[in-house]
Structure formats: structure tokens, C-alpha cells
Coordinates of C-alpha atoms in Angstrom, one line a residue:
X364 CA 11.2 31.2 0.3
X365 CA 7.5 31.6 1.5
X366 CA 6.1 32.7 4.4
X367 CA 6.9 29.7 6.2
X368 CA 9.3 28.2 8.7
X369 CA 12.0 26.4 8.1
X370 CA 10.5 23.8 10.8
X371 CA 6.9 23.7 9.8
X372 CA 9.0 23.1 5.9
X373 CA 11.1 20.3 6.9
X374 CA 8.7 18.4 9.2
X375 CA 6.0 18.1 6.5
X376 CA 8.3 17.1 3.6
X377 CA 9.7 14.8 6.6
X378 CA 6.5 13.2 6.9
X379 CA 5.7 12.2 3.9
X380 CA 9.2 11.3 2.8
X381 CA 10.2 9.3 5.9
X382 CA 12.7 11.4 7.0
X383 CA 11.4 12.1 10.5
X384 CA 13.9 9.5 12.0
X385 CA 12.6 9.3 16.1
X386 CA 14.8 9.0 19.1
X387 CA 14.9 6.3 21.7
X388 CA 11.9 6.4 23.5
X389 CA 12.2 7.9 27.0
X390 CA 12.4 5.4 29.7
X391 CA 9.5 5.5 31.5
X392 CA 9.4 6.3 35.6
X393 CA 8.8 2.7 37.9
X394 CA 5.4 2.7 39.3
X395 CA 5.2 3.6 43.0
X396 CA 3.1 0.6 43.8
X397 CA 3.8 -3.1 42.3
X398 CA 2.3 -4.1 39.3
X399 CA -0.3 -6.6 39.0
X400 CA 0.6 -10.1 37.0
X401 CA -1.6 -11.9 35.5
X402 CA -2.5 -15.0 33.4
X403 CA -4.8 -15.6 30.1
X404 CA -5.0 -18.9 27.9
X405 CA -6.6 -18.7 24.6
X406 CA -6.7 -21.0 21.6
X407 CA -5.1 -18.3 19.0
X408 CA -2.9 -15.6 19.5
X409 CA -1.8 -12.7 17.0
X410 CA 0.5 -10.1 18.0
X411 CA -0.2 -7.4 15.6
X412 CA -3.3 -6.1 13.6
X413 CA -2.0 -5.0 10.2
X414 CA -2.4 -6.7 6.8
X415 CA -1.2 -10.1 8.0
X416 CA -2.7 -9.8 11.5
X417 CA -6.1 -8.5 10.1
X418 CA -6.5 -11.6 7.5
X419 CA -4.7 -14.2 10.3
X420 CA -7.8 -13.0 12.6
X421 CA -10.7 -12.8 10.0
X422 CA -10.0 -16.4 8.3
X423 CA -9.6 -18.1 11.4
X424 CA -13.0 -16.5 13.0
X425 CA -15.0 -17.4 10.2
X426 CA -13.6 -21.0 10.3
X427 CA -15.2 -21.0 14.2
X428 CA -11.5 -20.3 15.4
X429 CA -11.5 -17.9 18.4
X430 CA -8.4 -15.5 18.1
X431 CA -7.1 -12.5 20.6
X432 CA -5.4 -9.8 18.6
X433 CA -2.4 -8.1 20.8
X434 CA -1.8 -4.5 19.7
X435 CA 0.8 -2.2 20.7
X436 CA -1.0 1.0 19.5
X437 CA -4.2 2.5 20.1
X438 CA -7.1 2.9 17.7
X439 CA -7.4 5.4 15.5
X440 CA -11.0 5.9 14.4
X441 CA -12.2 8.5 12.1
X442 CA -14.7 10.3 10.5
X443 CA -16.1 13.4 8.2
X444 CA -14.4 16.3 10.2
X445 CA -12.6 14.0 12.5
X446 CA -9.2 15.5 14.2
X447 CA -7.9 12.1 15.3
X448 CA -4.5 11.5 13.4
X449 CA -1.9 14.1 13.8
X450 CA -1.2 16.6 11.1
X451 CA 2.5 16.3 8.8
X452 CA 2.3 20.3 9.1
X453 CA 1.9 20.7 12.8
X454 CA 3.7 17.9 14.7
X455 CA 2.1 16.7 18.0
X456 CA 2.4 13.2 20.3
X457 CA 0.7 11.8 18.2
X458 CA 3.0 11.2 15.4
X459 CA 5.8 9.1 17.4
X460 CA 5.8 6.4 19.6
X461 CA 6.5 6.6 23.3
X462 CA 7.9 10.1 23.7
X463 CA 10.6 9.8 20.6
X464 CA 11.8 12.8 19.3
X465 CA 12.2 13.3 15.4
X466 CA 15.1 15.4 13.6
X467 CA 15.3 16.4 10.3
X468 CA 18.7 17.4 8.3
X469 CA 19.9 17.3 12.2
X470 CA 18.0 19.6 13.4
X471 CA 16.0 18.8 16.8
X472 CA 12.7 19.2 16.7
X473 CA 11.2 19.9 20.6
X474 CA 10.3 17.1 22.2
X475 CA 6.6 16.0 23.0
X476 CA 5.7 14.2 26.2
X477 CA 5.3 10.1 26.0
X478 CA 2.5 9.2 24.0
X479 CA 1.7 5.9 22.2
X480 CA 1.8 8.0 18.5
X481 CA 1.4 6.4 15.2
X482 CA 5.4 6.1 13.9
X483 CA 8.5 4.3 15.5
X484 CA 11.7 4.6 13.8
X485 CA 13.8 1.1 14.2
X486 CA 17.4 2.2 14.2
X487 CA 19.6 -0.1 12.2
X488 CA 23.4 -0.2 11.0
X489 CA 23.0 1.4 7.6
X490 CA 19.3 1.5 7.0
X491 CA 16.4 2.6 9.6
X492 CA 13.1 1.3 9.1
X493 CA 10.0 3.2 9.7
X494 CA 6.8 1.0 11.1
X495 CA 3.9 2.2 12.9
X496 CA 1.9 1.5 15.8
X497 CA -2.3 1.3 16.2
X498 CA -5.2 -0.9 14.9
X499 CA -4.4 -1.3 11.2
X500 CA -0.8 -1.1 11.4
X501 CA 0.9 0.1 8.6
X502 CA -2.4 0.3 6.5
X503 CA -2.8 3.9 8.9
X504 CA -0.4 5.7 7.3
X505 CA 0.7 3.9 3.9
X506 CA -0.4 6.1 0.7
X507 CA -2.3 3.4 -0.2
X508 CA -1.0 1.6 -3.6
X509 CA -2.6 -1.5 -4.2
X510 CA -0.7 -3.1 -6.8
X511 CA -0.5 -7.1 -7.7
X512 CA 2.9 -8.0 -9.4
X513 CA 2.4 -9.8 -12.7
X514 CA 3.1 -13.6 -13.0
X515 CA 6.6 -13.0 -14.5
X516 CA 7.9 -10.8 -11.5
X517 CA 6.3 -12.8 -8.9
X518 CA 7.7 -15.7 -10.0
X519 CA 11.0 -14.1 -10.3
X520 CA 11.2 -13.3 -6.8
X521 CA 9.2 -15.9 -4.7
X522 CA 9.4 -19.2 -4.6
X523 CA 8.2 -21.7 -7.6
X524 CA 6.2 -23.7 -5.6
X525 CA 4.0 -20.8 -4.8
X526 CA 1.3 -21.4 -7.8
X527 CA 0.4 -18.1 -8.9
X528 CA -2.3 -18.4 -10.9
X529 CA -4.6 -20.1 -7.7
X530 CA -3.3 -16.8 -6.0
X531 CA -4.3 -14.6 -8.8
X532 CA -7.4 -16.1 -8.9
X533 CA -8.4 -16.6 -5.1
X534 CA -5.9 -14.8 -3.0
X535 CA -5.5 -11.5 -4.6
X536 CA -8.8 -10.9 -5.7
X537 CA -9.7 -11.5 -2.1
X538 CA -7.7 -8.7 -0.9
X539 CA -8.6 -6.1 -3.6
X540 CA -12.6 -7.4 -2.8
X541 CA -11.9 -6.4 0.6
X542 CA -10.1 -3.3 0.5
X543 CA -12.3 -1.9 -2.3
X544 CA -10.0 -0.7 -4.8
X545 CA -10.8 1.9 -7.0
X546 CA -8.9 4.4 -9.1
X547 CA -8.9 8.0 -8.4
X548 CA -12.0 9.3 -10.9
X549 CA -11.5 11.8 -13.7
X550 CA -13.5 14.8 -12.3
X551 CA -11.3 14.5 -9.1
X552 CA -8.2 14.1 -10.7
X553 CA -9.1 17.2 -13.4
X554 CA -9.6 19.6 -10.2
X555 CA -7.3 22.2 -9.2
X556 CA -5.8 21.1 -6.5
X557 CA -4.2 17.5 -8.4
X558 CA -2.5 19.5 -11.0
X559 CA 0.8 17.7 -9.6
X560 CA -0.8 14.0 -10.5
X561 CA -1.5 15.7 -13.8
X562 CA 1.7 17.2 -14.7
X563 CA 3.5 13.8 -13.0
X564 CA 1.3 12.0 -16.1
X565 CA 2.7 14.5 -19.0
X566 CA 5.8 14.4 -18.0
X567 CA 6.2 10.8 -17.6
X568 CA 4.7 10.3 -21.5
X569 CA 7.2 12.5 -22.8
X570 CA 10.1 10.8 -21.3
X571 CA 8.8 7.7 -23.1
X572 CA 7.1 5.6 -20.2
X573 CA 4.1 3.9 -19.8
X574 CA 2.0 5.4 -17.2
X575 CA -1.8 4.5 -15.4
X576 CA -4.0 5.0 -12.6
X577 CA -2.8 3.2 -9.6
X578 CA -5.8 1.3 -7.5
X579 CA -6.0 2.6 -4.4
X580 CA -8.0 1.4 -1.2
X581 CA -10.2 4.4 -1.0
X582 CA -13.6 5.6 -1.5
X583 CA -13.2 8.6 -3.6
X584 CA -16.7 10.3 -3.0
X585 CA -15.0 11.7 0.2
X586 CA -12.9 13.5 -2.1
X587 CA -15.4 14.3 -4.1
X588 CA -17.7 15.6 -0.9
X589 CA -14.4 17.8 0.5
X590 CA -14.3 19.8 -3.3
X591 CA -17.8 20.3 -2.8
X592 CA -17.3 21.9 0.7
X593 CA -19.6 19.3 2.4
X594 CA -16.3 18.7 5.0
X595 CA -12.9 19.9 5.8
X596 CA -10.0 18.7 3.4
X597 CA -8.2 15.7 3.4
X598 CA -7.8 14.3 0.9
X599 CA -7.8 17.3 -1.7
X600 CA -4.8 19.0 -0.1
X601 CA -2.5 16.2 1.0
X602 CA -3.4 16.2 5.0
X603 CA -3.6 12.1 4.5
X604 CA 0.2 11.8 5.0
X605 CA -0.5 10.1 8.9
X606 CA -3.7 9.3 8.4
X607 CA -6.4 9.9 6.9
X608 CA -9.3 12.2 9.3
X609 CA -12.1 12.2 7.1
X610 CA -12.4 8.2 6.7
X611 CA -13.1 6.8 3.3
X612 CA -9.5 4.9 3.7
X613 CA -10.3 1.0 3.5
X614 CA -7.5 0.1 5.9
X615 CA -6.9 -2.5 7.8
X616 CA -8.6 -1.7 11.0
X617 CA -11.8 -0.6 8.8
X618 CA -12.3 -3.7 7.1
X619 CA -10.6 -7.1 7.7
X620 CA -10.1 -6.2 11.5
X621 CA -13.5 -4.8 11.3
X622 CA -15.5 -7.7 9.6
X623 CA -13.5 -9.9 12.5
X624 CA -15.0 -8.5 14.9
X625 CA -17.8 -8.6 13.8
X626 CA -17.8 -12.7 13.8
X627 CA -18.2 -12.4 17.8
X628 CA -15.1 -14.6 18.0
X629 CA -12.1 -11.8 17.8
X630 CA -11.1 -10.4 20.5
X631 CA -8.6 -6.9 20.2
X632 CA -6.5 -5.5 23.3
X633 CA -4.9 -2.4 22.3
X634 CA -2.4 -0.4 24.5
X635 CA -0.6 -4.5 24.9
X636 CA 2.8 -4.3 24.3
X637 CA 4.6 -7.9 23.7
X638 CA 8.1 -8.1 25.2
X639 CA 8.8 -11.9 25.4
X640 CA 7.4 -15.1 23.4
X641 CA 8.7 -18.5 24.6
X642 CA 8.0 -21.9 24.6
X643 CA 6.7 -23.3 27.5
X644 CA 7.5 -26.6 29.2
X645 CA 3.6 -28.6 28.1
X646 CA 4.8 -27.1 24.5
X647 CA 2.7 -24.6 24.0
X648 CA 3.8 -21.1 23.6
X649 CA 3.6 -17.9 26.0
X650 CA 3.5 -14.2 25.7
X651 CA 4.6 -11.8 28.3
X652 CA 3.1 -9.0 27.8
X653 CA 3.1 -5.1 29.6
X654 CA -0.8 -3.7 29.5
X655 CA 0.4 0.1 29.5
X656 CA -1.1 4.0 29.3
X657 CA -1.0 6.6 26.4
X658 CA 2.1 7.4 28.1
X659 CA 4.0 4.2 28.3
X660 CA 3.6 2.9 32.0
X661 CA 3.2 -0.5 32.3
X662 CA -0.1 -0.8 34.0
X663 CA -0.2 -4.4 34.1
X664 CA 1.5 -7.7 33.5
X665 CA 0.2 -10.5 31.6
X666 CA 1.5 -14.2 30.9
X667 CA -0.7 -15.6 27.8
X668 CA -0.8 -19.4 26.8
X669 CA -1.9 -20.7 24.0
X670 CA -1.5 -23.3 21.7
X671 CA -0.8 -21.4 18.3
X672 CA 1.1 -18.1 18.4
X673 CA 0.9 -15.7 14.9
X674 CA 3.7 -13.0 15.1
X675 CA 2.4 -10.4 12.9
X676 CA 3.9 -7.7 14.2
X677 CA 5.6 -6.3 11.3
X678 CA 9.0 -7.1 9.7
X679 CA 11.0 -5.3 12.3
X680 CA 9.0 -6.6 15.8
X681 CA 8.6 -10.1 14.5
X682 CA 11.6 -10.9 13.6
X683 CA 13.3 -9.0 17.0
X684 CA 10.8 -11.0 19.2
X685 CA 11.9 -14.3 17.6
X686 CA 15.7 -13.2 17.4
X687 CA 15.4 -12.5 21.1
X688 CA 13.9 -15.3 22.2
X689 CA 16.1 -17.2 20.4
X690 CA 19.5 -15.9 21.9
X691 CA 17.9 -16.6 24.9
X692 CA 17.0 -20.0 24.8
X693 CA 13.5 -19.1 25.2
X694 CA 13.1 -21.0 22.1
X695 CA 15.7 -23.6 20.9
X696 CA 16.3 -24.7 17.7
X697 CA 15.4 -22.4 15.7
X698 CA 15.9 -22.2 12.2
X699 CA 19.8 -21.0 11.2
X700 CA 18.2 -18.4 8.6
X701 CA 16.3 -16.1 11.5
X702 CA 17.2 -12.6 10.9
X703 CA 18.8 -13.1 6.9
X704 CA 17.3 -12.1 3.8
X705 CA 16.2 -9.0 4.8
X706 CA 15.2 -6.0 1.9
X707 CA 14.9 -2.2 1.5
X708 CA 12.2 -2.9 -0.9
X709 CA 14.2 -0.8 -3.1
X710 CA 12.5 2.4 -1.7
X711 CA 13.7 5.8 -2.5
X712 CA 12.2 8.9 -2.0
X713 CA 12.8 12.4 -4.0
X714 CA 11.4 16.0 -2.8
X715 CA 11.4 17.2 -6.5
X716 CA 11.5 21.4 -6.9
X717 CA 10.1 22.3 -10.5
X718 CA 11.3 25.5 -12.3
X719 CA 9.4 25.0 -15.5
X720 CA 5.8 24.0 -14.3
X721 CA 4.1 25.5 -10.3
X722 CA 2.3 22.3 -8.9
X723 CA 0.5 24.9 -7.0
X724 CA -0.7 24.3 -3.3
X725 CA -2.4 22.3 -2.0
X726 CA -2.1 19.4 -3.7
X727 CA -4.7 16.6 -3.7
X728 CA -3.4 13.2 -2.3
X729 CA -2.3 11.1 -1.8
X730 CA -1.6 8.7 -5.1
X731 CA -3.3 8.8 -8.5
X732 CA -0.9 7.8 -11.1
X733 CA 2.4 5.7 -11.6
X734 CA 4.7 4.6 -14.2
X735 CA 5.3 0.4 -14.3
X736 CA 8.8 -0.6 -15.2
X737 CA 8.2 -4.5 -15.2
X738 CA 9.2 -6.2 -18.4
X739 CA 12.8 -7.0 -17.0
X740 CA 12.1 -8.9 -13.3
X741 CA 15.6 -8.6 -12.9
X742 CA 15.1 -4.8 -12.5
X743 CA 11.4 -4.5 -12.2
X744 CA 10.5 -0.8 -10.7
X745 CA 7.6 1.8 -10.0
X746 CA 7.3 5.6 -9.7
X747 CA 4.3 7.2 -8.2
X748 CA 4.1 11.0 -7.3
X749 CA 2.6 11.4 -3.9
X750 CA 1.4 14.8 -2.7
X751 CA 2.7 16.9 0.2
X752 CA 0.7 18.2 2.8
X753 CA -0.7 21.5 2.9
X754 CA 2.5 24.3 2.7
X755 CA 2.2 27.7 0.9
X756 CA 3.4 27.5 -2.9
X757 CA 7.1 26.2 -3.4
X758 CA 6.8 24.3 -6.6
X759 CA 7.5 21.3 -5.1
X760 CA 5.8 17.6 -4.8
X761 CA 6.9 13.8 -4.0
X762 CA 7.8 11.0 -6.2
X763 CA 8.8 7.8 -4.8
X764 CA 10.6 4.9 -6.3
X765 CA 10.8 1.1 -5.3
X766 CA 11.4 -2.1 -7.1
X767 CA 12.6 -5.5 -6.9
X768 CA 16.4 -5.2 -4.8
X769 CA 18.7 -7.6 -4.7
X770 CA 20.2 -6.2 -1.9
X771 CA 19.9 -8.4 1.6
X772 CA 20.4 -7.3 5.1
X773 CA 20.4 -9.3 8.4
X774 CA 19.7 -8.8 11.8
X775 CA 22.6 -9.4 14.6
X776 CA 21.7 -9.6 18.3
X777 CA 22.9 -7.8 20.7
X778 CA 23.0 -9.1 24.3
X779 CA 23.9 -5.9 25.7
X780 CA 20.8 -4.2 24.5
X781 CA 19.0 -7.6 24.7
X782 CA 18.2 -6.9 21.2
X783 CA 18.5 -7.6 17.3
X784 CA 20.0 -5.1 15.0
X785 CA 19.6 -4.5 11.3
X786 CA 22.9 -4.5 9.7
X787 CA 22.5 -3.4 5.4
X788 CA 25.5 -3.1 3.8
X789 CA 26.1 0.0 1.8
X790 CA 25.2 0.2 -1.5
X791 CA 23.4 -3.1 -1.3
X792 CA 20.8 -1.9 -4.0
X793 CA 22.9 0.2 -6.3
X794 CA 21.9 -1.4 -9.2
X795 CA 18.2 -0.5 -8.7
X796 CA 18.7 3.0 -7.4
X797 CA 20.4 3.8 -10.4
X798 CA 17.8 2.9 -12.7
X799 CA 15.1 4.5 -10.4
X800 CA 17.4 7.6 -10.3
X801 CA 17.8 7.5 -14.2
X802 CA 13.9 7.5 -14.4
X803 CA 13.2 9.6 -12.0
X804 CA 15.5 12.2 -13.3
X805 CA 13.9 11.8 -17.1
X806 CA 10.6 12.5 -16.0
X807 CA 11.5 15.3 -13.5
X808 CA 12.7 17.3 -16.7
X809 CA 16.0 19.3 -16.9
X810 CA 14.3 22.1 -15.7
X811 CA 13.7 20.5 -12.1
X812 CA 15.9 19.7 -8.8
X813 CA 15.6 16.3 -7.1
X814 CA 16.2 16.3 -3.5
X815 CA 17.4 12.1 -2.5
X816 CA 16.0 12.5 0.8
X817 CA 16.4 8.2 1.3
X818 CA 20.1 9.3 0.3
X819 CA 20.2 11.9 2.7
X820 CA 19.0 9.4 5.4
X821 CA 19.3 5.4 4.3
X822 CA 15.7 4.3 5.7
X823 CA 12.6 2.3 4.5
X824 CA 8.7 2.5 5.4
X825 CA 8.5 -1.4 3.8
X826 CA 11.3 -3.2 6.0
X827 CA 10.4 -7.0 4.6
X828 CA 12.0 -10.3 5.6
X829 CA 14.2 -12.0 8.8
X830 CA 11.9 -15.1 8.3
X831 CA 11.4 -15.1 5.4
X832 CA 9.6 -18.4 3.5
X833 CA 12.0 -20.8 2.4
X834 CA 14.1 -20.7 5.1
X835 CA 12.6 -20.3 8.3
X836 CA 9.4 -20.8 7.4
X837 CA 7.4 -23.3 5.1
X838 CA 4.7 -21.4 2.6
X839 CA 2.2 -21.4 4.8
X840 CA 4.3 -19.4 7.5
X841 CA 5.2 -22.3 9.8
X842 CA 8.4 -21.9 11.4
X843 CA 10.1 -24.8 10.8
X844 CA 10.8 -27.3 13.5
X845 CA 8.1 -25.4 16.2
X846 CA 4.6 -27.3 15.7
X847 CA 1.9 -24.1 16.6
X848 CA 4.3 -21.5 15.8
X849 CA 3.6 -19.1 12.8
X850 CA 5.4 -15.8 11.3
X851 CA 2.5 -14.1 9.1
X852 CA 3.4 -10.8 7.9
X853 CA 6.1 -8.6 6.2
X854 CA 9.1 -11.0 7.7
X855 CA 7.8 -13.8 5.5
X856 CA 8.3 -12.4 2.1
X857 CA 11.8 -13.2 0.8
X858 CA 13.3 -9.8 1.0
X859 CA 11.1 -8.2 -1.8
X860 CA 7.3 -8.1 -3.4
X861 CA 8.2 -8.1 -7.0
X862 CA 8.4 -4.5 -7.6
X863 CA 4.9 -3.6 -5.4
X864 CA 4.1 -1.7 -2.5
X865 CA 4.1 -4.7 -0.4
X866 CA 0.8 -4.4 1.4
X867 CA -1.2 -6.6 -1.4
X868 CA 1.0 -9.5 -1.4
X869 CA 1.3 -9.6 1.9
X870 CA -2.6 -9.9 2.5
X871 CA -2.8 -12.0 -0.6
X872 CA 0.1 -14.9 1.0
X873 CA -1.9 -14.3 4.0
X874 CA -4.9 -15.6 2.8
X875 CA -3.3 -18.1 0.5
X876 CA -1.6 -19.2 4.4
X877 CA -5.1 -19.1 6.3
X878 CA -6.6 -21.0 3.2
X879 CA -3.8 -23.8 4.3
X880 CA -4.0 -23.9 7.8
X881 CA -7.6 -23.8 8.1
X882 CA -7.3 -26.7 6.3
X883 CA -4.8 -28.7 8.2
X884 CA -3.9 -27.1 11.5
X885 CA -7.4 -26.1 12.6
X886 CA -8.6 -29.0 15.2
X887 CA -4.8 -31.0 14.8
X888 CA -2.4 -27.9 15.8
X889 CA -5.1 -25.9 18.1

């Protein structure tokens, strides 16, 4: 092996496999004076900023609609030469939430003091789920693949009364308008240091696929700039696994969050961390929330009314809060579907060693082709290779599988912990892991090994469902039965996204929603 550690090794493959499964975040120490409580009302609330926060906030401000935006995490602004997001290579704080503690293959990594870092692992009963934390949400850390199922899949998978050619239309193109979507040019992806995107291309020709350039939300002249020395690399050796330093990401915080904001009429509190929703007594809905440090102490206390609540908070947080307040009674009645039809997305992950060809180090990141298995919906798949981040020569890379699962999950609640728990039956998605695997395998080449690492440890950075459309909620996102009350983000899709990183559709329903209730909630609802 190279002059490396075994660590430094196994925390950067970690990193950009999703195998750095965090710990329990340390309890933090009581205060030694009382904390302050206090109350807010506003007309809209969102609890999260990610892709369904982010369009929630920006359609409603430009239809006059004032919104505050409740976010966990801090931001994470960057810029050429920036050292804000942590590095895969060198773990710090920064990289888990609240003083967890990754391990990799079982072995414990030391532990860092509290700090609110970009990645929480959710534990779960047969599958963990990976979600991050900060302005943006998962749009800090995703690799970026912008893809837009075709009609046959979507339809396959969501439901019929969802028109898509109105979404392919309006919605989507929306989205890709607003994240800027480009593919990854020709001079880039001829340099040296993407040699793995280029043998990933071959190889996936000769094993008889089709393969293309997969639209990514990034402005590749900062790639460009780094191989031309005008700043530090980023991009060009795979450092974008948590982030991306130099900027020239279109994520969520940069544009839709940005271009709310910009309205005068968004407000964003970071560093607020929601621990109860509830319906209130005059019928509209409250959020108690804990105003805390970097470090996790609960600074203040706030009590927020309002009229029309958004949980966009991610698949895992939304549909907790709601299972939560549910058990509770903190909201009756709702809907007997809450915490079902939840999906894996089908994700698998391979470190894949090569004997016959050196990828040679660094790689250039993070995505620039993938190979489109979509005739069948039934079995729909995609395989991208993704770049490591930067480690000494060892013939290795990514490549990353997901698809259209059949598998379902559900969450259970637990009153001891006062919490919900994701129970995923094994083997739920056999079906599609073996046809990823056969793939996978084919265009890996006999002369290569393939490391499972999702085998290895059963988790998912797209967690997608609990309230899922259909059955707890209405197209739009209305949960059923609540008048005010709306679930907008990765819980509403019905377990899957046709085959796609999920990030597009999510957007794209989100505007399609937005479209909806700016149309007949605005000035009736709130």
C-alpha cells in the first residue's frame, strides 16, 4: 500500500462512499443560568432550507408572501481559496453534527468536540440514512447529478394524476434554469487528472451500454481556472466530496435561498433547531424551537405561531417531527400512512480497485459521465463514477448505483426515545441490487475488484418518503385532514424518483406545489 494511513485511507473513501456512519451526539451540559423563552408569529414558516425549503421560500416571496426559514445548520459560504467545508482527507468538527463520532469497518475514529458539522447519520433498523445539516441542505454535499426521469419512468412511479408534460415543461425546466446546469466541457474532461471519468466512459461502451455526460449544477470555468493554477484545487482532484471551497456549486443556498432573500421578504435563522410542531388551540400551528451555539447549547427558547407550517426538513426530520407529534397527540388525526412508503432510492455504492488500467491521483470530480438503464421502469437504473478525494496512487475510484426500488420501509415510534425509527426489511431491494451489481461488475472489467461498501454498511444519502403523496398528503403536499399544514420535500415523493438522484424532482414537484398553492392557499389558508 502507499505511503498512507490506514485512517487517513478509510476516512476519505468513507466520505465519499457514505460509510462514515456518526454516533449519538453527546448530550450537551445544562446551562448554569435559565434559558430565555420566547415567542414569534409569522405568516409562513419553513423548517429546512434545502431543495424543497429553498423553492417553498422563493415562490411564496415573490408572490408577496413573507416566509421565515428555520435551519438547523450553519452557513457555509465559499469562495476562490476558501477553507470553509471540511476536507474527506483530514477529518475535523466540521464534518458531523453535534460532536458525533464516525467509524469505519469498526474502527473508531477520535472524537472531535461538539460542533454543528455538515453530516448526521439517522440510525435505523436495517438501513441508516445519511442527511446533512447548513443552508442548502443536502445540495452542500450531493455530487451534483441533475437528472429529469423520462415520461415513461415518472409515470411508472408517481402518481397518474401528476401531468408530466406541464412539469416537463414548467417545473423542471425551472429548476435546471435555476441551478444552471451544464455538462462537464471536453478540455476539462480531456485533462490529466479525469482520466478515471474517461476510462469509466470506455469501459462502459465495451460492456455494451449507453453512456453521456451527466448535467451537473456547476460552473465549470472554476475547474478550468484551478488547471490553470489561478486557485487551489477543488474540483480537479476530488476535494468536493463535503463541499465544495472554491464556489462555482449552484446549490441550494447560492441560488434559490439566495434569490429569496433577495426579495426582502425571507427571513433565514440558522443555528434553530426544531424539536416540537403542534397544533395549537385557535388552529394554527406552533414550533418550539432551541436557538443554540456551534456547540450545541441551547441558547434560547422560542415558541413560533403561524398560520401555515412547511416541514422541509428532509425525509428523515420531517417525517420524525410529524411521527412525534403525532404519538403525542400534539397533532390528532393524522393520516394512518405517516411514516410508510419509505425507499433506499436503490443506492449502492462500490470502491472499485483496477488492475488493468491506474486512474492515477488525483482525480478530478466530482461527476462527469453515467450510463442510463431506463427502457424497463420496472428496473430503471444509473451508474455514475464519482472521484475520490485527494490520496496518493491506489488505482482506485467510485461508482455509484441507484434506481427505481421497490423496496419500502417504515418508521415505528418509540416512546422511550420519544422518537421514530426506520425499520427496512432486509433485502427489500434485491431485485435492483442485482442488476446494478451485474452492471457494475461488466463495466468494472474482470481485471478489477469491487468493494460493496452499501453492503458492508446498509445506508442511503437519498432517504425519500414517510409522507409520501397519495397517502398523507394530496399533490400539492397538503397533509390531509390539517388545513395550513404542508410536507414539501424528500418525504413527499412515494418511496422513489424514477431512477434519478432525487434532488431535480424534488425541486421540480416543489415548484409544481408552490405553482398550486400560490394559487389557492395564498390569502384563504394564510
Amino acid at each position: 500500500m502507499p505511503d498512507v494511513s490506514r485512517r487517513s485511507l478509510l476516512a476519505g473513501a468513507a466520505a465519499t462512499a457514505g460509510l462514515a456512519a456518526v454516533g449519538t451526539p453527546r448530550p450537551v451540559a445544562a446551562a448554569a443560568k435559565r434559558t430565555p423563552v420566547t415567542r414569534e408569529e409569522h405568516r409562513v414558516v419553513i423548517i429546512g432550507s434545502g431543495f424543497g425549503g429553498g423553492v417553498t421560500a422563493l415562490r411564496f416571496a415573490q408572490a408577496g408572501v413573507p416566509c421565515l426559514v428555520l435551519e438547523r445548520g450553519t452557513w457555509w459560504r465559499t469562495g476562490p481559496n476558501a477553507e470553509t467545508f471540511p476536507h474527506a482527507t483530514s477529518p475535523d468538527n466540521r464534518m458531523f453534527w453535534l460532536g458525533s463520532t464516525p467509524t469505519v469497518f469498526g474502527i473508531p475514529a477520535s472524537p472531535f468536540p461538539p460542533y454543528t458539522g455538515l453530516l448526521e447519520q439517522v440510525p435505523g433498523d436495517g438501513m441508516d440514512m445519511i442527511v446533512a445539516a447548513g443552508v442548502g441542505g443536502g445540495s452542500l454535499v450531493y455530487q451534483g447529478m441533475t437528472l429529469q426521469p423520462t415520461e415513461e419512468v415518472f409515470n411508472a412511479t408517481f402518481p397518474e394524476e401528476l401531468d408530466y408534460a406541464r412539469m416537463d415543461r414548467d417545473h423542471y425546466r425551472r429548476v435546471a434554469s435555476m441551478l444552471g446546469i451544464e455538462t462537464a466541457p471536453d478540455a476539462i474532461v480531456n485533462s490529466a487528472t479525469y482520466k478515471p471519468s474517461r476510462i469509466f466512459a470506455r469501459n462502459v461502451e465495451r460492456a455494451g451500454y449507453s453512456v453521456s455526460k451527466i448535467p451537473m449544477p456547476i460552473d465549470w470555468t472554476f475547474a478550468e481556472r484551478e488547471l490553470k493554477g489561478e486557485m487551489k484545487p477543488s474540483y480537479t482532484n476530488g476535494d468536493c466530496a463535503l463541499g465544495v471551497n472554491n464556489g462555482g456549486k449552484h446549490s441550494v443556498d447560492a441560488t434559490y435561498i439566495a434569490a429569496a432573500q433577495a426579495t426582502g421578504r425571507v427571513t433565514v435563522a440558522t443555528l434553530h433547531n426544531v424539536t416540537d410542531v403542534a397544533l395549537a388551540k385557535d388552529g394554527r400551528w406552533e414550533v418550539l424551537v432551541d436557538r443554540i451555539g456551534t456547540d450545541g447549547t441551547v441558547l434560547e427558547k422560542k415558541i413560533i405561531t403561524t398560520k401555515a407550517l412547511v416541514m422541509a426538513a428532509g425525509t428523515a426530520n420531517t417525517t420524525k417531527l410529524l411521527m412525534r407529534a403525532a404519538a403525542k397527540g400534539q397533532i390528532p388525526d393524522m393520516p394512518d400512512g405517516l411514516g410508510t412508503n419509505w425507499g433506499s432510492n436503490g443506492d449502492r455504492i462500490y470502491f472499485w480497485t483496477n488492475f488493468a488500467d491506474d486512474f492515477g491521483a488525483p482525480q478530478g470530480g466530482p461527476v462527469v459521465y453515467g450510463s442510463k438503464e431506463w427502457d424497463d421502469p420496472a428496473t430503471a437504473n444509473t451508474i455514475i463514477q464519482a472521484s475520490l478525494p485527494p490520496l496518493p496512487d491506489i488505482r482506485s475510484t467510485m461508482i455509484v448505483g441507484y434506481g427505481v426500488s421497490s423496496g419500502r420501509g417504515r418508521f415505528v415510534y418509540d416512546s422511550a426515545k420519544d422518537d421514530a425509527v426506520l425499520r427496512w426489511p432486509r433485502d427489500a431491494d434485491a431485485a435492483l441490487y442485482e442488476r446494478i451489481h451485474e452492471r457494475v461488475t461488466k463495466i468494472a472489467g474482470p481485471a478489477s475488484l469491487l468493494l460493496d461498501t452499501t453492503g458492508a454498511y446498509p445506508s442511503t444519502w437519498h432517504p425519500l418518503g414517510g409522507a409520501s403523496m397519495g397517502t398523507v398528503c394530496d399533490l400539492a403536499g397538503r397533509v390531509r385532514g390539517h388545513r395550513g399544514l404542508y410536507v414539501l420535500d424528500g418525504a413527499l415523493m412515494p418511496g422513489t424518483t424514477a431512477a434519478c438522484n432525487p434532488s431535480m424532482t424534488i425541486a421540480a414537484i416543489a415548484e409544481r406545489a408552490t405553482d398550486e398553492l400560490i394559487a389557492h392557499d395564498v390569502g384563504s389558508v394564510f
